Short mmCIF file of C-alpha atoms and ligand atoms in Angstrom, two decimals:
data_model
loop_
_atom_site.label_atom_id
_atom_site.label_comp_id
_atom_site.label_asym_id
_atom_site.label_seq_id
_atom_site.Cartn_x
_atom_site.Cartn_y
_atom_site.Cartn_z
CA UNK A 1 -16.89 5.14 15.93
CA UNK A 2 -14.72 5.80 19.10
CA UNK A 3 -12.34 4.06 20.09
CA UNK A 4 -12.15 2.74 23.54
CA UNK A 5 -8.73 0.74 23.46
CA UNK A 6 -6.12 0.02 21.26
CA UNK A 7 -6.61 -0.28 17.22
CA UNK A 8 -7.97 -3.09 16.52
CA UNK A 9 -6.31 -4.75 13.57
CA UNK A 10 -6.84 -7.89 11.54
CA UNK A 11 -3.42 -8.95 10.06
CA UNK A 12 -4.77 -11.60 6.61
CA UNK A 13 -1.37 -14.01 5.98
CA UNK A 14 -1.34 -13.05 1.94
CA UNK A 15 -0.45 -16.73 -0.24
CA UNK A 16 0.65 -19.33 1.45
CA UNK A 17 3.32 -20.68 -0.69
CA UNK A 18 5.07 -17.05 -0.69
CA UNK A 19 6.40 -14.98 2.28
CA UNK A 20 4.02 -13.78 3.86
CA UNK A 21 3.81 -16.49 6.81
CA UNK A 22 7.03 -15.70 7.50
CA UNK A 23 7.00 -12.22 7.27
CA UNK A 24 4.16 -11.93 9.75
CA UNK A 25 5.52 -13.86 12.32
CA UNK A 26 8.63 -12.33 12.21
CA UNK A 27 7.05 -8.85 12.59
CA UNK A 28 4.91 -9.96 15.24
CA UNK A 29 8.16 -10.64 17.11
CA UNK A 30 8.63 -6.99 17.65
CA UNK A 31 7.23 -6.31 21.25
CA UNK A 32 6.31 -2.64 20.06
CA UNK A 33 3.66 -3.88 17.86
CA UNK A 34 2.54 -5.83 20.68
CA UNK A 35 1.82 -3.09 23.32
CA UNK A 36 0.42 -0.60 20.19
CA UNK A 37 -2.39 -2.48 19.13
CA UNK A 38 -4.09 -5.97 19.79
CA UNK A 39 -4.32 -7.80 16.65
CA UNK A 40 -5.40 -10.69 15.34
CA UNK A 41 -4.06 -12.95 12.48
CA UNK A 42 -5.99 -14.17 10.08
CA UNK A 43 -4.83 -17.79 8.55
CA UNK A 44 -4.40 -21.29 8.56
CA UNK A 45 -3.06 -22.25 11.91
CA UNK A 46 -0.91 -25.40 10.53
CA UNK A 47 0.79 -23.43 8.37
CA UNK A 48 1.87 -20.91 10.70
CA UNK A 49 2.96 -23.65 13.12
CA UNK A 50 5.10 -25.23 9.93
CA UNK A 51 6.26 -22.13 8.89
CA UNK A 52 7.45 -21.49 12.67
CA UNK A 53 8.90 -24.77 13.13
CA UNK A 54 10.79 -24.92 9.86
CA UNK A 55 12.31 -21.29 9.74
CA UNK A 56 13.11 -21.47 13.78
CA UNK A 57 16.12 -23.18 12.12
CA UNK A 58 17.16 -20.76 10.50
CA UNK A 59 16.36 -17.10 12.02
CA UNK A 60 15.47 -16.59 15.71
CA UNK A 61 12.81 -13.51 15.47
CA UNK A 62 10.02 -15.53 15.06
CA UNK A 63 6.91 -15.18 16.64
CA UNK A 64 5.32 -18.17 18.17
CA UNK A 65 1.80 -18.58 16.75
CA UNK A 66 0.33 -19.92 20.32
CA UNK A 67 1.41 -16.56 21.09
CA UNK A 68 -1.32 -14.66 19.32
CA UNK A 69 -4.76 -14.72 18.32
CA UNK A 70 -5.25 -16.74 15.29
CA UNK A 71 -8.66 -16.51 13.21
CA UNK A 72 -7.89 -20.11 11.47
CA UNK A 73 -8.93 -21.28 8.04
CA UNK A 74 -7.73 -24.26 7.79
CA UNK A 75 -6.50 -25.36 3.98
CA UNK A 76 -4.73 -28.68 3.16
CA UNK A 77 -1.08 -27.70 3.36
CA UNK A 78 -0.37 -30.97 0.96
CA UNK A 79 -1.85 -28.76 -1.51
CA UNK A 80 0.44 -25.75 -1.05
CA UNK A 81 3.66 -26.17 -2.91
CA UNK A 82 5.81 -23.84 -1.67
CA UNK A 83 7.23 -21.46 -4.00
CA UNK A 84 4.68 -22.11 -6.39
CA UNK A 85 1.35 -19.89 -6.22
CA UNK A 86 -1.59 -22.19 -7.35
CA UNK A 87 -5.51 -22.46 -6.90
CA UNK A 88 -5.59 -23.48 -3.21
CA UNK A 89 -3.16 -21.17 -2.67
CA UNK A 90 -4.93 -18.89 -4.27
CA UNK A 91 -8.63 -19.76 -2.76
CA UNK A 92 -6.62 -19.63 0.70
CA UNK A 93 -5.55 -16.36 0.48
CA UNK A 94 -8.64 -14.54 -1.06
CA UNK A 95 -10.79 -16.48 1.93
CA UNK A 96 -8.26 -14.66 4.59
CA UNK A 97 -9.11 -11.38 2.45
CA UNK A 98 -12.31 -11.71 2.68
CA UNK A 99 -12.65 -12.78 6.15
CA UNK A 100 -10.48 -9.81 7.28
CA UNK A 101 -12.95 -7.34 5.48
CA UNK A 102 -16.29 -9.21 6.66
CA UNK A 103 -15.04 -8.78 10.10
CA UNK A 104 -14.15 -5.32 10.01
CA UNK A 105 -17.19 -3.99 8.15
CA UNK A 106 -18.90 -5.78 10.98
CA UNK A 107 -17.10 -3.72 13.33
CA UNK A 108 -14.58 -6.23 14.87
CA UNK A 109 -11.69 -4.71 13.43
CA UNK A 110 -10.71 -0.76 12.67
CA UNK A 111 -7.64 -1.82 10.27
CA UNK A 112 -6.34 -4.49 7.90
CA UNK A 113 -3.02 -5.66 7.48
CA UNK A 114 -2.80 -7.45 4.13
CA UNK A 115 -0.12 -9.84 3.35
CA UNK A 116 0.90 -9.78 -0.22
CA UNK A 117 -0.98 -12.50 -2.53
CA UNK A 118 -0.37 -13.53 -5.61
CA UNK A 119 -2.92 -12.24 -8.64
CA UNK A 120 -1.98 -15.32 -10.73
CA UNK A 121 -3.37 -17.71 -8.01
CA UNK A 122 -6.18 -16.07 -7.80
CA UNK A 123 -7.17 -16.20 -11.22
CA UNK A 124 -6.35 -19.99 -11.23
CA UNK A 125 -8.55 -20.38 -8.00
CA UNK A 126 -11.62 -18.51 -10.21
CA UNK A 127 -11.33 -14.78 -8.56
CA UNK A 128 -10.75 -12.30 -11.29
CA UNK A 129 -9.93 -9.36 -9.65
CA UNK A 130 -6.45 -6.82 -10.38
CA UNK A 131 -5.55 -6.67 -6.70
CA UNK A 132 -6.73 -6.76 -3.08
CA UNK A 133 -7.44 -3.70 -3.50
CA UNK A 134 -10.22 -3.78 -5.72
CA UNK A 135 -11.93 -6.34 -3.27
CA UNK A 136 -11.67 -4.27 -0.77
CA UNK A 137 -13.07 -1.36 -2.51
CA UNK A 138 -16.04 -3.80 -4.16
CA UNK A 139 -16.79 -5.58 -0.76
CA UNK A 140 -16.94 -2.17 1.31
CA UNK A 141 -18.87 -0.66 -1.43
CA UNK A 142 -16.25 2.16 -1.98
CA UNK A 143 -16.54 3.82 -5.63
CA UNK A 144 -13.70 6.28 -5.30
CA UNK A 145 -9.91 4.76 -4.09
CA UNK A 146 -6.44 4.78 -4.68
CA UNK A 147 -3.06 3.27 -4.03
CA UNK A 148 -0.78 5.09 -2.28
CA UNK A 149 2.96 4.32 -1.29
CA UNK A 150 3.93 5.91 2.17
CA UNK A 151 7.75 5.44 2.77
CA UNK A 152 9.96 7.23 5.29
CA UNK A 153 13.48 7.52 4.80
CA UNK A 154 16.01 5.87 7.29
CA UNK A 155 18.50 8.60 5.88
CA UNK A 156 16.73 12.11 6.82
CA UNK A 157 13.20 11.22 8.14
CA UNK A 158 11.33 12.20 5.18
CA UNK A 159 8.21 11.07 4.12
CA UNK A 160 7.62 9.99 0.38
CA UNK A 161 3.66 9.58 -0.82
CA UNK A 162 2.87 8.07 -3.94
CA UNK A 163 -0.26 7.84 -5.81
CA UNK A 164 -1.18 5.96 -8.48
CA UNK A 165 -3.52 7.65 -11.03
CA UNK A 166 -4.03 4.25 -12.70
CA UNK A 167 -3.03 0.66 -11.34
CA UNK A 168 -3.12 -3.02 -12.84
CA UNK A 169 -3.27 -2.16 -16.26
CA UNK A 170 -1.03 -3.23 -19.38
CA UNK A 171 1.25 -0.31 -20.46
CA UNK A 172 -1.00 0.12 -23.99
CA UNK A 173 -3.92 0.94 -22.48
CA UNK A 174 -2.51 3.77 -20.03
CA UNK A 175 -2.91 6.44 -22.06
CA UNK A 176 -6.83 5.59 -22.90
CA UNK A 177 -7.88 5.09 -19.59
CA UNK A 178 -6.42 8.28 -18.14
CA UNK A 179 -8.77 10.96 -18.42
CA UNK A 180 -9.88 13.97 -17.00
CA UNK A 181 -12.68 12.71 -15.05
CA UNK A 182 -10.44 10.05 -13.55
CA UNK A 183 -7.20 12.60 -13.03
CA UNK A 184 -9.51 14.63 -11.14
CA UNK A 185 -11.14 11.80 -9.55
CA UNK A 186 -7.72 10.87 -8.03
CA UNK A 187 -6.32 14.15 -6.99
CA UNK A 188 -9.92 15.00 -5.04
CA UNK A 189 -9.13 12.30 -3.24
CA UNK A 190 -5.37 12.47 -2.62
CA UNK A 191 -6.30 15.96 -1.40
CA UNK A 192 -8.80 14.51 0.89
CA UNK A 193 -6.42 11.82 2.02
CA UNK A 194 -3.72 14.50 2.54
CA UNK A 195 -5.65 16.50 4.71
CA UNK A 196 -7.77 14.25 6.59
CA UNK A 197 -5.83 10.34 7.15
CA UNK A 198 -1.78 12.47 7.06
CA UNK A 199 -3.26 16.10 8.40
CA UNK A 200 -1.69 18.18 5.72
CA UNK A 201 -3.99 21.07 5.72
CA UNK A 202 -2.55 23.00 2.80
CA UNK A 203 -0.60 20.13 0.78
CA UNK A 204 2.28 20.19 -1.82
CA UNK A 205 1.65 17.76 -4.47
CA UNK A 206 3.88 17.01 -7.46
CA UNK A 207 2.02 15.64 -10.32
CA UNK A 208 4.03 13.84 -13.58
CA UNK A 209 3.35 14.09 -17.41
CA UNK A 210 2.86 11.00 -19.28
CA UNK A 211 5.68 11.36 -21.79
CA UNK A 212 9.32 11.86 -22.12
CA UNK A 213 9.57 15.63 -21.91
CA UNK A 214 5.97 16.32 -20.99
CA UNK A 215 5.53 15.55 -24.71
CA UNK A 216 8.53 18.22 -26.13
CA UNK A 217 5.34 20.20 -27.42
CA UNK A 218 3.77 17.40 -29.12
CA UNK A 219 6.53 16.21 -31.11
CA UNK A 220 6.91 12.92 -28.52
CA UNK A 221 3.46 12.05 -27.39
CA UNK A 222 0.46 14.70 -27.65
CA UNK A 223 -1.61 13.71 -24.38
CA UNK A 224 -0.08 16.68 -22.73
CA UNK A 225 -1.13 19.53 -25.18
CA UNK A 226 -4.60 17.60 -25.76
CA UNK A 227 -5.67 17.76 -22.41
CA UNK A 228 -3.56 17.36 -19.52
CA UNK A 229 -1.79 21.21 -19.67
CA UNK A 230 -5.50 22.51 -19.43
CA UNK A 231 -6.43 19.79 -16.83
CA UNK A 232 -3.72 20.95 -15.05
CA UNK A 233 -4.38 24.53 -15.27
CA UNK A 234 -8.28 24.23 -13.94
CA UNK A 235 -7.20 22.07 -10.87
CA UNK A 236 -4.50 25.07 -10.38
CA UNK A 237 -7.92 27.35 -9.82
CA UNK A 238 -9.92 24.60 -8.33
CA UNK A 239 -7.70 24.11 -5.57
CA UNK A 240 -5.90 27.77 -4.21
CA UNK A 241 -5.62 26.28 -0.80
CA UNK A 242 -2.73 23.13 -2.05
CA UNK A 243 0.53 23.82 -4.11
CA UNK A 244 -0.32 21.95 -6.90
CA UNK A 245 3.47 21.72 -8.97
CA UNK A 246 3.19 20.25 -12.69
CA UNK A 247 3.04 18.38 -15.47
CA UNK A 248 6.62 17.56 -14.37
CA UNK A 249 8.58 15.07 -16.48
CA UNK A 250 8.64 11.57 -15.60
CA UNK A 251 11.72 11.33 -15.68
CA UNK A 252 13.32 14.92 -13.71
CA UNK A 253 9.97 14.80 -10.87
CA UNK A 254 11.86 11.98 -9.05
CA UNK A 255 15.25 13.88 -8.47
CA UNK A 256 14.14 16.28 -5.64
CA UNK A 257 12.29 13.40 -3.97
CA UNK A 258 15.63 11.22 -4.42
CA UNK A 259 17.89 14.23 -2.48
CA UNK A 260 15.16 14.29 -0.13
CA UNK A 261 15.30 10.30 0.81
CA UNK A 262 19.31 10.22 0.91
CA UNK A 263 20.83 13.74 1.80
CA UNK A 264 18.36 16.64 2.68
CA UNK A 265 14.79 17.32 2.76
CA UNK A 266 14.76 21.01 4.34
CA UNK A 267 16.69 22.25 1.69
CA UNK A 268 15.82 20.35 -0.87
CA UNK A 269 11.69 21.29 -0.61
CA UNK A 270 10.24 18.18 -1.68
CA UNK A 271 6.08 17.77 -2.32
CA UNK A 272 3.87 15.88 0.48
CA UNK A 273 2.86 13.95 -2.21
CA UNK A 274 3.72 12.69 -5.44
CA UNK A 275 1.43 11.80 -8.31
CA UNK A 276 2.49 9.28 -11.20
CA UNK A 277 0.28 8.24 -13.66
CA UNK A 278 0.67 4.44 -14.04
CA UNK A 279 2.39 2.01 -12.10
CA UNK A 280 5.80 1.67 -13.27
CA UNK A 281 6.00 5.36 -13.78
CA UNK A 282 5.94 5.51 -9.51
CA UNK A 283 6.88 2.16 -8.66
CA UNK A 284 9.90 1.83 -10.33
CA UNK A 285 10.94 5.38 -8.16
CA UNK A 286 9.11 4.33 -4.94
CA UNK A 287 11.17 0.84 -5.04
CA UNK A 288 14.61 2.20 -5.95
CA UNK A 289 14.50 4.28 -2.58
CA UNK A 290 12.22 2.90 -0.50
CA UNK A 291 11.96 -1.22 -0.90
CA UNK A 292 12.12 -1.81 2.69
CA UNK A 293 10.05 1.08 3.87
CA UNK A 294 7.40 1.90 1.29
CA UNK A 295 3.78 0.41 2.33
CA UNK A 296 0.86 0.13 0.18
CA UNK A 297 -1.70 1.72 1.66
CA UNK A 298 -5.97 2.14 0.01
CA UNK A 299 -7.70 5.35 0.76
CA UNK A 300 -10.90 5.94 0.43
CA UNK A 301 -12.02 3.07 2.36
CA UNK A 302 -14.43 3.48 5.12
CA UNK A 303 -11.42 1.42 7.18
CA UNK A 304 -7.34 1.71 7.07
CA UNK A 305 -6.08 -0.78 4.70
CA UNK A 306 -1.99 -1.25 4.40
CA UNK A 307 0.41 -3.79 2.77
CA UNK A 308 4.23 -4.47 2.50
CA UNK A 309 5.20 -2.61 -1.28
CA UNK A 310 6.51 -6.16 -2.21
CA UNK A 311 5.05 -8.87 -3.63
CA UNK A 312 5.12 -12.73 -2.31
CA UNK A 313 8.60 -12.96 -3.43
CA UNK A 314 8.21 -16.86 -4.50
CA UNK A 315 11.79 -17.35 -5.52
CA UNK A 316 12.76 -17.06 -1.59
CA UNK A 317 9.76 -18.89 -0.07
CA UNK A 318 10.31 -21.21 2.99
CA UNK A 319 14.50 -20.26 3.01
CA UNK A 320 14.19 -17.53 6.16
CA UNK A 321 15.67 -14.92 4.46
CA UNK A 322 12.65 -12.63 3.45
CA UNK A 323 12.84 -8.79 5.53
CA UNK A 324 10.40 -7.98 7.68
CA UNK A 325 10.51 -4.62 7.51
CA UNK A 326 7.93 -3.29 5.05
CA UNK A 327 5.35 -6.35 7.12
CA UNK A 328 6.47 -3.63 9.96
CA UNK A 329 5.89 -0.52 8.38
CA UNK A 330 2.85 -1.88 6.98
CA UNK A 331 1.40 -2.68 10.85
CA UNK A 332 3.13 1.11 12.64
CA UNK A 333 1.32 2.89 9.66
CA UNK A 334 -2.24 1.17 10.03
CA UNK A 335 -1.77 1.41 13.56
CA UNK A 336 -1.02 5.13 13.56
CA UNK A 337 -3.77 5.73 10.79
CA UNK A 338 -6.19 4.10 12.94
CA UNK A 339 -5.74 5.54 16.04
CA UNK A 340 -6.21 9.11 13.90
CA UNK A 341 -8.86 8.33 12.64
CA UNK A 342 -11.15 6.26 15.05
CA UNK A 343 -9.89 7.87 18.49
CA UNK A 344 -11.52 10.76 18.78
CA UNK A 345 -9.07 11.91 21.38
CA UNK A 346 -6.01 11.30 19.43
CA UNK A 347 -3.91 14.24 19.62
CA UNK A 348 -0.26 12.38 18.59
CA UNK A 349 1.52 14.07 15.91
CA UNK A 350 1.89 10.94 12.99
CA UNK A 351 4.84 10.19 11.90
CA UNK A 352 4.04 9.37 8.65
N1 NAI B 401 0.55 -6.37 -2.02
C1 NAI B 401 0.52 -7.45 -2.82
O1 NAI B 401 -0.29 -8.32 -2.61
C2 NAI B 401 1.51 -7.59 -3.96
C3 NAI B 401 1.53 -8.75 -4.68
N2 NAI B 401 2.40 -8.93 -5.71
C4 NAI B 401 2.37 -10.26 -6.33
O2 NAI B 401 3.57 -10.95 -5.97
C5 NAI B 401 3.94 -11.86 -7.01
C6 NAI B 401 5.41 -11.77 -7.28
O3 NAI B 401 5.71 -10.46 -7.79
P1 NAI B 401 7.16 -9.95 -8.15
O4 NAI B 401 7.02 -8.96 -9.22
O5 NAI B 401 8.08 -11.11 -8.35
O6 NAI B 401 7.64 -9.09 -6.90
P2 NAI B 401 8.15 -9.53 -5.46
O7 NAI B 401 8.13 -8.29 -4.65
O8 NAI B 401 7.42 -10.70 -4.95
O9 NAI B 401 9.68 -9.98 -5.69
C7 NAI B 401 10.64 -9.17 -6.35
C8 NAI B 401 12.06 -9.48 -5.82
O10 NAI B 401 12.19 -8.92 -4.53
C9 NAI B 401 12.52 -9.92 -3.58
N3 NAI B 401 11.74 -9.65 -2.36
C10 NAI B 401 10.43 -9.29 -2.29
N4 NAI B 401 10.06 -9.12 -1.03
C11 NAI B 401 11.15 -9.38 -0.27
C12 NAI B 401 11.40 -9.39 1.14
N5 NAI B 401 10.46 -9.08 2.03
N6 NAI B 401 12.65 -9.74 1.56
C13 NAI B 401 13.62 -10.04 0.70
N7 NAI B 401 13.45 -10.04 -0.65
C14 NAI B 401 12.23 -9.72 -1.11
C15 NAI B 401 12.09 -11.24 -4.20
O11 NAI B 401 12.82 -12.32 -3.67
C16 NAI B 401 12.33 -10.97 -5.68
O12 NAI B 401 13.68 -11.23 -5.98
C17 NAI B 401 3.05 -11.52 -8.21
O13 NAI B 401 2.10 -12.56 -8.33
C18 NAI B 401 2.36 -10.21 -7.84
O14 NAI B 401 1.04 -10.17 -8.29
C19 NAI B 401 3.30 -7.97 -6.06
C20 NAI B 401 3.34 -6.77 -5.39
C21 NAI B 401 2.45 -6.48 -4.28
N1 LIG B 402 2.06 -3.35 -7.20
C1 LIG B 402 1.22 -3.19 -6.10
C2 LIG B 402 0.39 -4.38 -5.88
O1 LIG B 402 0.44 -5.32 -6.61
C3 LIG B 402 -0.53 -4.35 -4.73
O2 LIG B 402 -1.80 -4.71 -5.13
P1 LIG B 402 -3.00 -4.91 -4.10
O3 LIG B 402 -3.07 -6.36 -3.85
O4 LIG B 402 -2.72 -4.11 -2.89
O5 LIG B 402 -4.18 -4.40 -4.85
#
């Protein structure tokens, strides 16, 4: 598919009783994101004119919603208790989802924006799914994915990539659903994603143990010495043309990253990419330096998905206070992805 004009993006509003409302209209207030792509939102147009009218109060950079093309599904706002997620809160923000990826498999779109939703509301509005990202994966028909964080320091310009071998899982069930086939699984395609969405032809890529120590030889968790050393080794000849660097522990793999974020990336020689085996084991990292940068981003997709890293932040709903920044990142990122991969004659260097 060539592009002709500018990325087309759909930007879905995430729950309506959390941020993301706000957060979208106060990134669409940037002009940049404007003249870089035309977008379209996708939500209920009476809460975006509420939202606008009640936070004008309180913080100027708001985008007008008259302003900007608005895909509207309406939902009784007497419903939506602000603050609180809840089944129509939950059945309004799957229905923006899935409008957003409808369109764009149908071609009106190249990119989605998600807003973050809230996986409780969704279960209480019937939808049983971990994440948007598994919709979008289900709905496109994708088999292989993954969740990446893409953050770039304010401090040196650095880029941190995160993958996530596994996802929305509880903690005791981590170590049986990593395996082989799925550690491979997820490296073939951060490779892939590396090379072909970031154009790293011959990647770095750090990849972590699963426990303290990389196991101490056994004595603090066995995974390692079971299977993952060997793993490890095989990818090592599978792959001559990356750096693969590993099993690092969980703990140590985040301090070059870290110097590399606040104080010095040339010197310090961090990885393009950085692999952590469940969520908390690259979230808790990712968050620490990167809150306001870091953007969740799906490969694998036949489209460019991104999100903020944050969640719908319910405690802060409706005050004016939430950041914007991550909403940005989120857009500049699916933007830039887009354009790379849809314009044929794209020749910008990213900057992600
Ligand atoms: N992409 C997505 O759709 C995501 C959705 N979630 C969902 O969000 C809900 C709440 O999750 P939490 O763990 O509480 O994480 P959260 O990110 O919503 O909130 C954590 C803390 O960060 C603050 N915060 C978050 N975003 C902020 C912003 N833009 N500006 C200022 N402060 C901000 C919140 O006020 C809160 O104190 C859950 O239901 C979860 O499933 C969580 C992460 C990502
Ligand atoms: N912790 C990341 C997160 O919850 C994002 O999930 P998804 O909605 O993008 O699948």
């Amino acid at each position: 598919m060539e592009l002709k004009k500018r990325p087309k993006i759909a930007i879905a509003t995430g729950d309506p009783a959390g941020i993301g409302p706000e957060i979208v209209l106060s990134a669409l207030a940037d002009s940049k994101i404007k003249e870089n792509c035309d977008f379209t939102v996708i939500g209920t147009r009476t809460l975006l004119e509420k939202t606008f009218t009640q936070l004008r109060q309180t913080r100027t950079d708001l985008c007008e919603p008259d302003s900007f093309p608005i895909i509207d599904l309406p939902t009784s706002l007497t419903q939506i208790s602000l603050g609180q997620g809840n089944a129509a809160s939950g059945e309004a923000s799957y229905q923006y989802l899935e409008t957003a990826i409808n369109l764009t498999l149908e071609g009106t779109f190249q990119g989605i924006v998600t807003a973050p939703i809230a996986k409780s509301a969704w279960k209480a509005a019937g939808y049983n799914y971990p994440g948007q990202t598994e919709v979008l994966a289900e709905k496109s028909q994708t088999k292989q994915y993954g969740m990446i964080f893409v953050g770039k320091s304010p401090y040196t310009g650095w880029i941190l990539r995160t993958l996530l071998a596994t996802t929305h899982i509880p903690l005791n069930q981590v170590s049986q659903v990593l395996t082989p086939e799925l550690m491979t699984q997820k490296l073939e395609l951060l490779i892939r994603s590396l090379q072909t969405d970031f154009g790293i032809k011959n990647p770095q890529i750090a990849i972590a143990s699963l426990n303290p120590h990389s196991g101490e030889q056994g004595q603090i968790g066995t995974e390692e010495i079971d299977w993952m050393n060997s793993w490890f080794l095989e990818q090592q000849k599978n792959y001559p043309q990356v750096n693969l660097k590993g099993l690092i522990p969980p703990d140590t793999m985040w301090v070059t990253p870290g110097v590399a974020w606040y104080r010095d990336f040339v010197n310090s020689k961090p990885a393009d990419a950085y692999l952590a085996l469940y969520h908390d084991q690259g979230l808790i990292p990712v968050k620490l330096m990167a809150f306001d940068e870091a953007v969740n981003t799906t490969i694998g997709l036949p489209f460019i998905r991104t999100s903020p890293d944050h969640g719908t932040a319910f405690d802060i709903a409706g005050k004016g206070i939430a950041r914007n920044a991550s909403m940005k990142a989120a857009i500049n990122l699916c933007v830039e992805l887009t354009e790379k991969r849809f314009n044929q004659s794209y020749s910008g260097a990213l900057s992600y």
